[in-house]
Amino acid sequence: MKKINFNSRSLFALPYLIYMTIFVVVPLFMLLFYAFFGDGTFSFTEVNAFFTDSSQWATIARSLRIALTASLVCILIAYPLAYTIAKIKSKTFQYMMLMALIAPMWINGLLRTIALKDLATLMHIPTGETLLTLGLIIDYLPFMLMPIYLVITGIPKSYLEVSADLGASPFITFMKVTLPLSMSGIISGFLMVFTPAVSTYYMSEYLGDQSTFMIGEQLNTMFTKDNKSGAAVIALVLLVLVGLSVFLANQISRIGNNKKGGLA
Amino acid sequence: MGIVFVLAVIAVLYVPILFLAVNSFQEGFAYYTQLFTTSEYMTAVGNTLLIAAIASLIATIIASMAATGILYLGKRTRAITMAVNQLPVINADIVTSFGLVLLFVSVGMTNLGLLKLLLAHVLIALPFCLLTILPKMRQLDANLIDAALDLGASPFKAFTSVIVPQLVPAMIQAFLLGFTLSLDDFVITQYNNSGVPTISTVVYGAISRRDIPNAFKALTTIIFVVILLVLIVMNLNAARIRKGIKISRKITAAVLAVVILLATGGIIPVIVSHLTPRNLVLKIYNWEDYIAMGQALGDGQYAPDLLAKFEASYRETLKAQGVKDADKFHIEYHTFTDNEELYSKINTQHSDYDLIFPSEYMVEKMASEGLIQPITESRATDGLTLDSNILNRTKDFTTVKDQNGNIQADQVWAIPYMVGTVGIMYDVDVIQSMYDNGETTFEIADFENLLDQYGFGVLFGEGGTDAYSGRITMKKSARDSIGIAMIYGAQRANNATHEVNQAEYLNQTDAISGEYDNSMLSDILNMDGNYNIDLARQILLEQIDTMHPIYENDNGKKAFMNPDNDDFAYGLFWSCDAGLAMNEVDDEKTDEYDGNLRYYAPNGTNLWTDNFAIPTYAQNLDAAYAFINFMLSPENAADNIDYVGSQMVAAGTEIEDLKDDYGVTDPSDPDYDLFDADINYANAIFPTEDNITYSAIMHNFDKSKEKAVNNLMLEIQNKAAELTENEGGTINWFLVGLGIFAGVAFTWWLIHCLTHRRPRKLPDPFTDAQKKA
């Protein structure tokens, strides 16, 4: 029997590669195409129309502010949460807690958003930026939690023991070992929350008010009104925003000098 | 201490869910029966589960194969592959979805229904599945695969019998993750859906008019119970393992069996419905909550179920014709929330609905693009008399002409279903309390005089109404807000003193023709002739400064209906929404209308209609015609008007009786007062003859005007948001402060890490030990 060479084994990746090429790579080029060739000929019309409106910049800034606040608060909640869960002795209990935190996603996101809104109405909490931020935090917390949890549980116990043996207090061990090593988890979590938050449209529509008009809502309006090239320009702007945040996150992660795990 | 924090966070996450769960028992188990007996809901649940299960299964299989293959790819290719894998993970959902739409549209893969959603949902799951499986794959002993291959196994055999068994735990994890993400998704489903109802699309449709469908509150409770069960089983399982009793497999199998049973319970009706012959199915695509179909009205009351009634009567018709399996005839009823959604379903996805309900301008658009077929009027309205006044007003867009422009007798593009006006809904309690607080100088009667005098002008500050600044609503819907701004702008432009008098306006003569007629109003509303969109831009921008209006879709209606909400004094509304809201605030037990809401449509407004139309791709014309005829019969129409709260073209004794019940009064009656509570309520549902006469229809716009209208609306929304934001009232400084605090803490920590000396790389005893070995 002839030994099969490595290349034939890599063929196993073929369905995946084909799928990803068609459904991930090609649509990106379609976005570019529609943004510049929407009317059949190459033009900057849509791009110009977008960048010359000053209110547009206010909308981008607003989207960034809301998404940043939500993701930062998410870190503040998710980190201690993940840390506490990771320190629970029984593995089963850990999984149960994680399960309990992720399981609400079995109930569709839109349904939970409306439920939150109805509850807020009942409690006389007005819709607006506060409620929207709260909604974003509640909805995306699992996305922040999971990467941080995975990274914390991935830190070898020996590191902590070494630190303790060398005379560090638990606090110093946390500050100098655990936290720096979980940086990559924080950063992936940040990206996983920031991106959907900055581009949300149904959450800002239902939980927000007039003053929380976000860029995702704008894309959605253009899409539903069949303005594909206008929507493509906004999609590209969102892509650039996300790209920038990935770049920045990678820079920070490099400073943190930690290459373990993480999605970024 | 820590665990308290964890439990507290869990509690917060479950509060909205528990809220729904508690609500689901409002009427005993009625919502639960509703969930399991309403085919629309069961189909949606079935579709959702089916898509989630199959898509994540496919994704898991592709990902485990890929995980094997990727390890053998060249270093460079592998890096690129992993980077591409990250794209959908961190890319915004809305961008991914939009990209997919462009892809599907450009290759013409439009009417794929379930298959398209499946392909899209594989994309949701796949990257996460790979990220779950790949690390486990790395831990596998590569020698095992080599050994299998050396011993003569084919690569496929090696994959299935050596790799897969070791990957099973990771694959289960990947599957569950994919399944969860697919259930949670709304954006990708909404964008790529061609007429396949899922939980999220049905909810989205329902909330645009009222609330979460009660049945879905029941569904939420059921899912919540399943979550609890899973947690309990996990716990029990662990306890038993600790005691050394190994029955975990049995329990897992039992749980799996229950889940599969539940899933198939939802899936089977879906499969069955796909197998029914088309002449036994009537596919209807209507606006959400726009027909009486047995909805719960509270207090144990239910609206008449016209769909079930039609099914029963049409089964008899089929039986009389000797059709096989006539008892299996049923309606597949799906809903949409705006005309554009309807348009894209028919235009790009060629969905095979038999009957749709486009608005007037959409009828024009679809007729011009060949998406709907002419209806033979005599057949659809066989044996019925209709309200000729309304029918005449709709002739502009329903008349069918041949290529030479000759009118085709007895052929129409559409038959009106619901008819109404655009006007102003106001809350008498708020207006009175604002007067009492000294915020305005208008008592109710004063305000009503202003309405009478200025019409839509009150939305733009005429006659001192700028006192209501910040307390009024406008529609996010571009056509409506811009159309009304045009009407007001033209009123103002035609009157040098700025003091616009409604009656005078109606006597205005057209500069060109020299006489008043509706064609001037039509020109104004449609931005034709002497009028163009710049007028609306100027008016709406001014309005933002002086009136601080709140632009809304349906939040406004809900705020007006909520007795505890005093945010708004009045706003721009469709009569159908006003009718619904007034119905909601009225105490049904008394004969008099005693709600706090009123509706006023000025003469010279926009007349809207939603219409029966039959798409070109319809497959069951007989049933479609029978259904139109059924709905327009006075008896059924009266039931329907009573529920929906909007006028239909049907006429007959039952309709007259209904009008009497509502208190419709002839304007010549000495007691007639437009602002009398009862008459006002009746007029919201049955537009006055004056309203119908002095009104114009908004037509379909050409591409450039359509774009200009939509872009103007976005511009207005951006401006309005900026202004409200700058007023500072809504920015939550607490959260911003918290954000800044987090940012500072983060930066401090970074600096701390950088400046404090620590080993560049911490030693890893395990890898070191391995190296030595």
mmCIF file of C-alpha atoms in Angstrom, chain B residues 278-562:
data_model
loop_
_atom_site.group_PDB
_atom_site.id
_atom_site.type_symbol
_atom_site.label_atom_id
_atom_site.label_comp_id
_atom_site.label_asym_id
_atom_site.label_seq_id
_atom_site.Cartn_x
_atom_site.Cartn_y
_atom_site.Cartn_z
ATOM 1 C CA ARG B 278 -51.072 23.025 -4.018
ATOM 2 C CA ASN B 279 -54.801 23.157 -4.804
ATOM 3 C CA LEU B 280 -55.428 22.320 -1.153
ATOM 4 C CA VAL B 281 -53.351 25.213 0.162
ATOM 5 C CA LEU B 282 -54.099 28.926 0.006
ATOM 6 C CA LYS B 283 -50.946 30.938 0.695
ATOM 7 C CA ILE B 284 -51.726 34.406 2.002
ATOM 8 C CA TYR B 285 -49.194 37.138 2.722
ATOM 9 C CA ASN B 286 -50.760 39.957 4.717
ATOM 10 C CA TRP B 287 -49.714 42.804 6.998
ATOM 11 C CA GLU B 288 -49.186 41.664 10.555
ATOM 12 C CA ASP B 289 -52.346 41.611 12.692
ATOM 13 C CA TYR B 290 -54.513 42.855 9.862
ATOM 14 C CA ILE B 291 -57.328 40.326 9.907
ATOM 15 C CA ALA B 292 -59.588 38.880 12.578
ATOM 16 C CA MET B 293 -58.198 35.395 13.166
ATOM 17 C CA GLY B 294 -59.258 34.484 16.687
ATOM 18 C CA GLN B 295 -56.868 36.792 18.553
ATOM 19 C CA ALA B 296 -57.335 36.973 22.313
ATOM 20 C CA LEU B 297 -58.944 40.281 23.269
ATOM 21 C CA GLY B 298 -58.519 39.933 27.022
ATOM 22 C CA ASP B 299 -61.202 39.070 29.562
ATOM 23 C CA GLY B 300 -61.586 35.688 27.880
ATOM 24 C CA GLN B 301 -62.917 37.302 24.691
ATOM 25 C CA TYR B 302 -61.690 36.286 21.252
ATOM 26 C CA ALA B 303 -61.950 37.928 17.855
ATOM 27 C CA PRO B 304 -63.896 35.914 15.243
ATOM 28 C CA ASP B 305 -61.618 33.501 13.372
ATOM 29 C CA LEU B 306 -62.256 34.367 9.730
ATOM 30 C CA LEU B 307 -59.447 32.150 8.444
ATOM 31 C CA ALA B 308 -60.946 29.058 10.089
ATOM 32 C CA LYS B 309 -64.379 30.072 8.865
ATOM 33 C CA PHE B 310 -63.123 30.346 5.296
ATOM 34 C CA GLU B 311 -61.299 27.024 5.528
ATOM 35 C CA ALA B 312 -64.491 25.306 6.644
ATOM 36 C CA SER B 313 -66.668 26.873 3.966
ATOM 37 C CA TYR B 314 -64.132 26.328 1.178
ATOM 38 C CA ARG B 315 -63.745 22.673 2.147
ATOM 39 C CA GLU B 316 -67.475 22.311 1.503
ATOM 40 C CA THR B 317 -67.078 23.999 -1.880
ATOM 41 C CA LEU B 318 -64.254 21.634 -2.785
ATOM 42 C CA LYS B 319 -66.248 18.622 -1.617
ATOM 43 C CA ALA B 320 -69.199 19.716 -3.755
ATOM 44 C CA GLN B 321 -66.772 19.797 -6.703
ATOM 45 C CA GLY B 322 -65.662 16.276 -5.815
ATOM 46 C CA VAL B 323 -62.054 17.243 -5.069
ATOM 47 C CA LYS B 324 -60.041 14.478 -3.420
ATOM 48 C CA ASP B 325 -58.880 15.110 0.175
ATOM 49 C CA ALA B 326 -60.971 18.305 0.336
ATOM 50 C CA ASP B 327 -60.758 18.091 4.127
ATOM 51 C CA LYS B 328 -57.038 18.760 3.962
ATOM 52 C CA PHE B 329 -57.556 22.241 2.527
ATOM 53 C CA HIS B 330 -55.897 24.874 4.710
ATOM 54 C CA ILE B 331 -54.551 28.400 4.657
ATOM 55 C CA GLU B 332 -50.856 29.115 5.043
ATOM 56 C CA TYR B 333 -50.871 32.597 6.499
ATOM 57 C CA HIS B 334 -47.665 34.640 6.650
ATOM 58 C CA THR B 335 -47.167 38.281 7.519
ATOM 59 C CA PHE B 336 -44.934 41.208 6.603
ATOM 60 C CA THR B 337 -44.307 44.610 8.155
ATOM 61 C CA ASP B 338 -43.755 46.909 5.211
ATOM 62 C CA ASN B 339 -44.370 47.115 1.488
ATOM 63 C CA GLU B 340 -40.691 46.765 0.687
ATOM 64 C CA GLU B 341 -40.533 43.446 2.500
ATOM 65 C CA LEU B 342 -43.494 42.223 0.481
ATOM 66 C CA TYR B 343 -41.908 43.507 -2.715
ATOM 67 C CA SER B 344 -38.618 41.748 -2.169
ATOM 68 C CA LYS B 345 -40.373 38.458 -1.370
ATOM 69 C CA ILE B 346 -42.237 38.550 -4.669
ATOM 70 C CA ASN B 347 -39.675 40.308 -6.848
ATOM 71 C CA THR B 348 -36.363 38.751 -5.859
ATOM 72 C CA GLN B 349 -37.580 35.552 -4.292
ATOM 73 C CA HIS B 350 -40.606 34.689 -6.454
ATOM 74 C CA SER B 351 -42.467 33.337 -3.426
ATOM 75 C CA ASP B 352 -45.617 31.547 -4.561
ATOM 76 C CA TYR B 353 -48.199 33.409 -2.492
ATOM 77 C CA ASP B 354 -51.718 33.314 -3.906
ATOM 78 C CA LEU B 355 -52.928 36.529 -2.328
ATOM 79 C CA ILE B 356 -51.001 39.572 -1.125
ATOM 80 C CA PHE B 357 -51.977 42.955 0.337
ATOM 81 C CA PRO B 358 -49.826 45.743 -1.162
ATOM 82 C CA SER B 359 -50.535 49.458 -0.581
ATOM 83 C CA GLU B 360 -51.589 51.643 -3.491
ATOM 84 C CA TYR B 361 -48.120 52.713 -4.641
ATOM 85 C CA MET B 362 -46.866 49.153 -4.362
ATOM 86 C CA VAL B 363 -49.753 47.968 -6.546
ATOM 87 C CA GLU B 364 -48.571 50.436 -9.209
ATOM 88 C CA LYS B 365 -44.971 49.326 -8.856
ATOM 89 C CA MET B 366 -45.760 45.605 -8.971
ATOM 90 C CA ALA B 367 -48.190 46.021 -11.867
ATOM 91 C CA SER B 368 -45.593 47.922 -13.900
ATOM 92 C CA GLU B 369 -43.035 45.185 -13.248
ATOM 93 C CA GLY B 370 -45.398 42.345 -14.083
ATOM 94 C CA LEU B 371 -45.384 40.940 -10.560
ATOM 95 C CA ILE B 372 -49.165 40.866 -10.141
ATOM 96 C CA GLN B 373 -51.876 39.706 -12.518
ATOM 97 C CA PRO B 374 -55.180 41.462 -13.307
ATOM 98 C CA ILE B 375 -58.147 40.388 -11.217
ATOM 99 C CA THR B 376 -61.494 39.775 -12.910
ATOM 100 C CA GLU B 377 -63.628 42.106 -10.826
ATOM 101 C CA SER B 378 -66.990 40.468 -11.525
ATOM 102 C CA ARG B 379 -65.623 37.107 -10.379
ATOM 103 C CA ALA B 380 -64.038 38.410 -7.188
ATOM 104 C CA THR B 381 -67.052 40.461 -6.148
ATOM 105 C CA ASP B 382 -69.701 38.073 -7.485
ATOM 106 C CA GLY B 383 -73.016 38.745 -5.737
ATOM 107 C CA LEU B 384 -71.672 41.662 -3.668
ATOM 108 C CA THR B 385 -72.231 45.398 -3.701
ATOM 109 C CA LEU B 386 -69.298 47.577 -2.763
ATOM 110 C CA ASP B 387 -68.868 51.140 -1.530
ATOM 111 C CA SER B 388 -68.679 52.985 -4.862
ATOM 112 C CA ASN B 389 -67.396 56.216 -3.331
ATOM 113 C CA ILE B 390 -64.207 54.502 -2.214
ATOM 114 C CA LEU B 391 -63.905 52.338 -5.324
ATOM 115 C CA ASN B 392 -64.016 55.434 -7.535
ATOM 116 C CA ARG B 393 -61.186 57.066 -5.605
ATOM 117 C CA THR B 394 -58.952 54.054 -6.225
ATOM 118 C CA LYS B 395 -59.484 53.872 -9.983
ATOM 119 C CA ASP B 396 -56.189 55.740 -10.651
ATOM 120 C CA PHE B 397 -54.100 52.795 -9.667
ATOM 121 C CA THR B 398 -56.385 49.806 -10.157
ATOM 122 C CA THR B 399 -57.358 50.365 -13.794
ATOM 123 C CA VAL B 400 -55.798 47.884 -16.214
ATOM 124 C CA LYS B 401 -54.838 49.166 -19.644
ATOM 125 C CA ASP B 402 -53.495 47.275 -22.641
ATOM 126 C CA GLN B 403 -50.419 48.316 -24.635
ATOM 127 C CA ASN B 404 -52.401 50.916 -26.569
ATOM 128 C CA GLY B 405 -53.716 52.488 -23.406
ATOM 129 C CA ASN B 406 -57.233 51.097 -23.772
ATOM 130 C CA ILE B 407 -58.967 50.406 -20.492
ATOM 131 C CA GLN B 408 -59.703 46.709 -20.001
ATOM 132 C CA ALA B 409 -63.274 46.208 -18.862
ATOM 133 C CA ASP B 410 -63.821 44.196 -15.708
ATOM 134 C CA GLN B 411 -60.064 43.883 -15.096
ATOM 135 C CA VAL B 412 -58.399 45.526 -12.087
ATOM 136 C CA TRP B 413 -54.883 45.273 -10.671
ATOM 137 C CA ALA B 414 -56.238 45.266 -7.157
ATOM 138 C CA ILE B 415 -59.358 45.558 -5.039
ATOM 139 C CA PRO B 416 -59.168 47.759 -1.928
ATOM 140 C CA TYR B 417 -59.051 45.853 1.340
ATOM 141 C CA MET B 418 -58.592 48.563 3.969
ATOM 142 C CA VAL B 419 -58.935 52.291 3.427
ATOM 143 C CA GLY B 420 -57.976 55.182 5.658
ATOM 144 C CA THR B 421 -56.477 58.602 6.033
ATOM 145 C CA VAL B 422 -53.394 60.190 7.520
ATOM 146 C CA GLY B 423 -54.151 62.568 10.353
ATOM 147 C CA ILE B 424 -53.375 63.678 13.859
ATOM 148 C CA MET B 425 -54.014 61.613 16.969
ATOM 149 C CA TYR B 426 -54.062 63.563 20.220
ATOM 150 C CA ASP B 427 -54.290 62.744 23.886
ATOM 151 C CA VAL B 428 -56.895 64.958 25.598
ATOM 152 C CA ASP B 429 -55.532 64.130 29.068
ATOM 153 C CA VAL B 430 -52.036 65.334 28.200
ATOM 154 C CA ILE B 431 -53.334 68.461 26.469
ATOM 155 C CA GLN B 432 -55.492 69.268 29.481
ATOM 156 C CA SER B 433 -52.709 68.633 31.999
ATOM 157 C CA MET B 434 -50.313 70.803 30.001
ATOM 158 C CA TYR B 435 -52.894 73.585 30.198
ATOM 159 C CA ASP B 436 -53.388 72.988 33.926
ATOM 160 C CA ASN B 437 -49.624 73.156 34.489
ATOM 161 C CA GLY B 438 -49.475 76.422 32.631
ATOM 162 C CA GLU B 439 -47.270 74.951 29.883
ATOM 163 C CA THR B 440 -49.743 75.992 27.218
ATOM 164 C CA THR B 441 -52.693 78.332 26.976
ATOM 165 C CA PHE B 442 -54.897 75.868 25.121
ATOM 166 C CA GLU B 443 -57.739 73.976 26.677
ATOM 167 C CA ILE B 444 -59.104 71.015 24.707
ATOM 168 C CA ALA B 445 -61.621 73.140 22.844
ATOM 169 C CA ASP B 446 -58.911 75.702 21.979
ATOM 170 C CA PHE B 447 -56.662 72.978 20.694
ATOM 171 C CA GLU B 448 -59.464 71.529 18.618
ATOM 172 C CA ASN B 449 -60.088 74.965 17.135
ATOM 173 C CA LEU B 450 -56.422 75.091 16.158
ATOM 174 C CA LEU B 451 -56.766 71.675 14.502
ATOM 175 C CA ASP B 452 -59.798 72.880 12.636
ATOM 176 C CA GLN B 453 -58.050 76.015 11.509
ATOM 177 C CA TYR B 454 -54.532 74.847 10.731
ATOM 178 C CA GLY B 455 -54.891 71.145 10.012
ATOM 179 C CA PHE B 456 -51.436 69.645 9.756
ATOM 180 C CA GLY B 457 -50.039 73.091 10.645
ATOM 181 C CA VAL B 458 -50.222 72.166 14.350
ATOM 182 C CA LEU B 459 -47.389 69.716 13.739
ATOM 183 C CA PHE B 460 -45.257 72.621 12.544
ATOM 184 C CA GLY B 461 -45.948 75.200 15.225
ATOM 185 C CA GLU B 462 -48.785 77.168 13.605
ATOM 186 C CA GLY B 463 -51.014 79.234 15.876
ATOM 187 C CA GLY B 464 -48.713 78.998 18.882
ATOM 188 C CA THR B 465 -48.559 75.220 18.892
ATOM 189 C CA ASP B 466 -44.789 75.438 19.319
ATOM 190 C CA ALA B 467 -45.724 75.329 22.995
ATOM 191 C CA TYR B 468 -45.985 71.576 22.416
ATOM 192 C CA SER B 469 -42.347 71.420 21.346
ATOM 193 C CA GLY B 470 -40.807 68.047 22.256
ATOM 194 C CA ARG B 471 -44.205 66.489 22.904
ATOM 195 C CA ILE B 472 -45.186 65.524 19.362
ATOM 196 C CA THR B 473 -44.430 62.545 17.140
ATOM 197 C CA MET B 474 -43.762 62.156 13.429
ATOM 198 C CA LYS B 475 -43.451 58.970 11.341
ATOM 199 C CA LYS B 476 -40.098 57.447 10.436
ATOM 200 C CA SER B 477 -41.853 56.271 7.298
ATOM 201 C CA ALA B 478 -40.404 58.564 4.641
ATOM 202 C CA ARG B 479 -43.431 58.790 2.367
ATOM 203 C CA ASP B 480 -45.784 59.876 5.137
ATOM 204 C CA SER B 481 -43.711 62.477 6.956
ATOM 205 C CA ILE B 482 -42.496 64.005 3.709
ATOM 206 C CA GLY B 483 -45.962 63.937 2.110
ATOM 207 C CA ILE B 484 -47.493 65.764 5.070
ATOM 208 C CA ALA B 485 -44.642 68.280 5.142
ATOM 209 C CA MET B 486 -45.370 68.946 1.461
ATOM 210 C CA ILE B 487 -49.058 69.553 2.184
ATOM 211 C CA TYR B 488 -48.295 71.978 4.994
ATOM 212 C CA GLY B 489 -45.521 73.672 3.007
ATOM 213 C CA ALA B 490 -47.840 74.256 0.085
ATOM 214 C CA GLN B 491 -50.507 75.667 2.412
ATOM 215 C CA ARG B 492 -48.010 78.102 3.851
ATOM 216 C CA ALA B 493 -46.534 79.062 0.496
ATOM 217 C CA ASN B 494 -49.974 79.797 -0.877
ATOM 218 C CA ASN B 495 -50.776 82.177 1.911
ATOM 219 C CA ALA B 496 -48.716 85.301 2.406
ATOM 220 C CA THR B 497 -49.788 85.946 5.991
ATOM 221 C CA HIS B 498 -48.520 82.644 7.297
ATOM 222 C CA GLU B 499 -51.878 82.283 8.996
ATOM 223 C CA VAL B 500 -53.074 79.280 7.126
ATOM 224 C CA ASN B 501 -56.768 78.734 7.109
ATOM 225 C CA GLN B 502 -57.890 75.234 6.365
ATOM 226 C CA ALA B 503 -61.079 76.313 4.632
ATOM 227 C CA GLU B 504 -59.214 78.886 2.588
ATOM 228 C CA TYR B 505 -56.716 76.292 1.552
ATOM 229 C CA LEU B 506 -59.418 74.113 0.130
ATOM 230 C CA ASN B 507 -60.627 77.076 -1.898
ATOM 231 C CA GLN B 508 -57.163 77.770 -3.198
ATOM 232 C CA THR B 509 -56.983 77.824 -6.920
ATOM 233 C CA ASP B 510 -54.236 76.179 -8.802
ATOM 234 C CA ALA B 511 -51.912 78.752 -10.333
ATOM 235 C CA ILE B 512 -52.090 77.072 -13.698
ATOM 236 C CA SER B 513 -55.577 75.679 -14.094
ATOM 237 C CA GLY B 514 -57.274 78.444 -12.151
ATOM 238 C CA GLU B 515 -59.542 76.162 -10.161
ATOM 239 C CA TYR B 516 -59.243 73.954 -7.118
ATOM 240 C CA ASP B 517 -59.199 70.282 -7.710
ATOM 241 C CA ASN B 518 -57.572 67.250 -6.235
ATOM 242 C CA SER B 519 -54.943 67.222 -8.913
ATOM 243 C CA MET B 520 -53.218 70.102 -7.145
ATOM 244 C CA LEU B 521 -53.231 68.171 -3.898
ATOM 245 C CA SER B 522 -51.977 65.165 -5.808
ATOM 246 C CA ASP B 523 -49.139 67.241 -7.314
ATOM 247 C CA ILE B 524 -48.218 68.504 -3.865
ATOM 248 C CA LEU B 525 -48.297 65.105 -2.231
ATOM 249 C CA ASN B 526 -46.399 63.444 -5.064
ATOM 250 C CA MET B 527 -43.927 66.297 -5.522
ATOM 251 C CA ASP B 528 -44.946 66.775 -9.135
ATOM 252 C CA GLY B 529 -45.545 69.860 -11.269
ATOM 253 C CA ASN B 530 -44.705 73.035 -9.377
ATOM 254 C CA TYR B 531 -43.731 71.212 -6.232
ATOM 255 C CA ASN B 532 -40.566 69.378 -5.343
ATOM 256 C CA ILE B 533 -38.901 67.755 -2.381
ATOM 257 C CA ASP B 534 -36.868 70.834 -1.404
ATOM 258 C CA LEU B 535 -40.047 72.250 0.104
ATOM 259 C CA ALA B 536 -40.365 69.234 2.402
ATOM 260 C CA ARG B 537 -36.684 69.412 3.350
ATOM 261 C CA GLN B 538 -37.023 73.059 4.379
ATOM 262 C CA ILE B 539 -40.209 72.404 6.362
ATOM 263 C CA LEU B 540 -38.889 69.319 8.152
ATOM 264 C CA LEU B 541 -35.573 70.933 9.074
ATOM 265 C CA GLU B 542 -37.421 73.950 10.474
ATOM 266 C CA GLN B 543 -39.710 71.598 12.350
ATOM 267 C CA ILE B 544 -36.759 69.909 14.057
ATOM 268 C CA ASP B 545 -35.654 73.279 15.421
ATOM 269 C CA THR B 546 -39.037 74.592 16.486
ATOM 270 C CA MET B 547 -41.030 71.488 17.397
ATOM 271 C CA HIS B 548 -38.391 68.910 18.387
ATOM 272 C CA PRO B 549 -40.549 66.074 17.051
ATOM 273 C CA ILE B 550 -39.882 62.453 17.973
ATOM 274 C CA TYR B 551 -39.646 60.246 14.900
ATOM 275 C CA GLU B 552 -41.122 56.817 15.555
ATOM 276 C CA ASN B 553 -42.434 53.692 13.856
ATOM 277 C CA ASP B 554 -44.719 52.119 16.383
ATOM 278 C CA ASN B 555 -43.323 53.214 19.734
ATOM 279 C CA GLY B 556 -45.501 56.300 19.434
ATOM 280 C CA LYS B 557 -48.735 54.354 19.171
ATOM 281 C CA LYS B 558 -47.733 52.269 22.170
ATOM 282 C CA ALA B 559 -46.865 55.383 24.174
ATOM 283 C CA PHE B 560 -50.243 56.922 23.338
ATOM 284 C CA MET B 561 -52.060 53.716 24.318
ATOM 285 C CA ASN B 562 -50.207 53.482 27.621
#
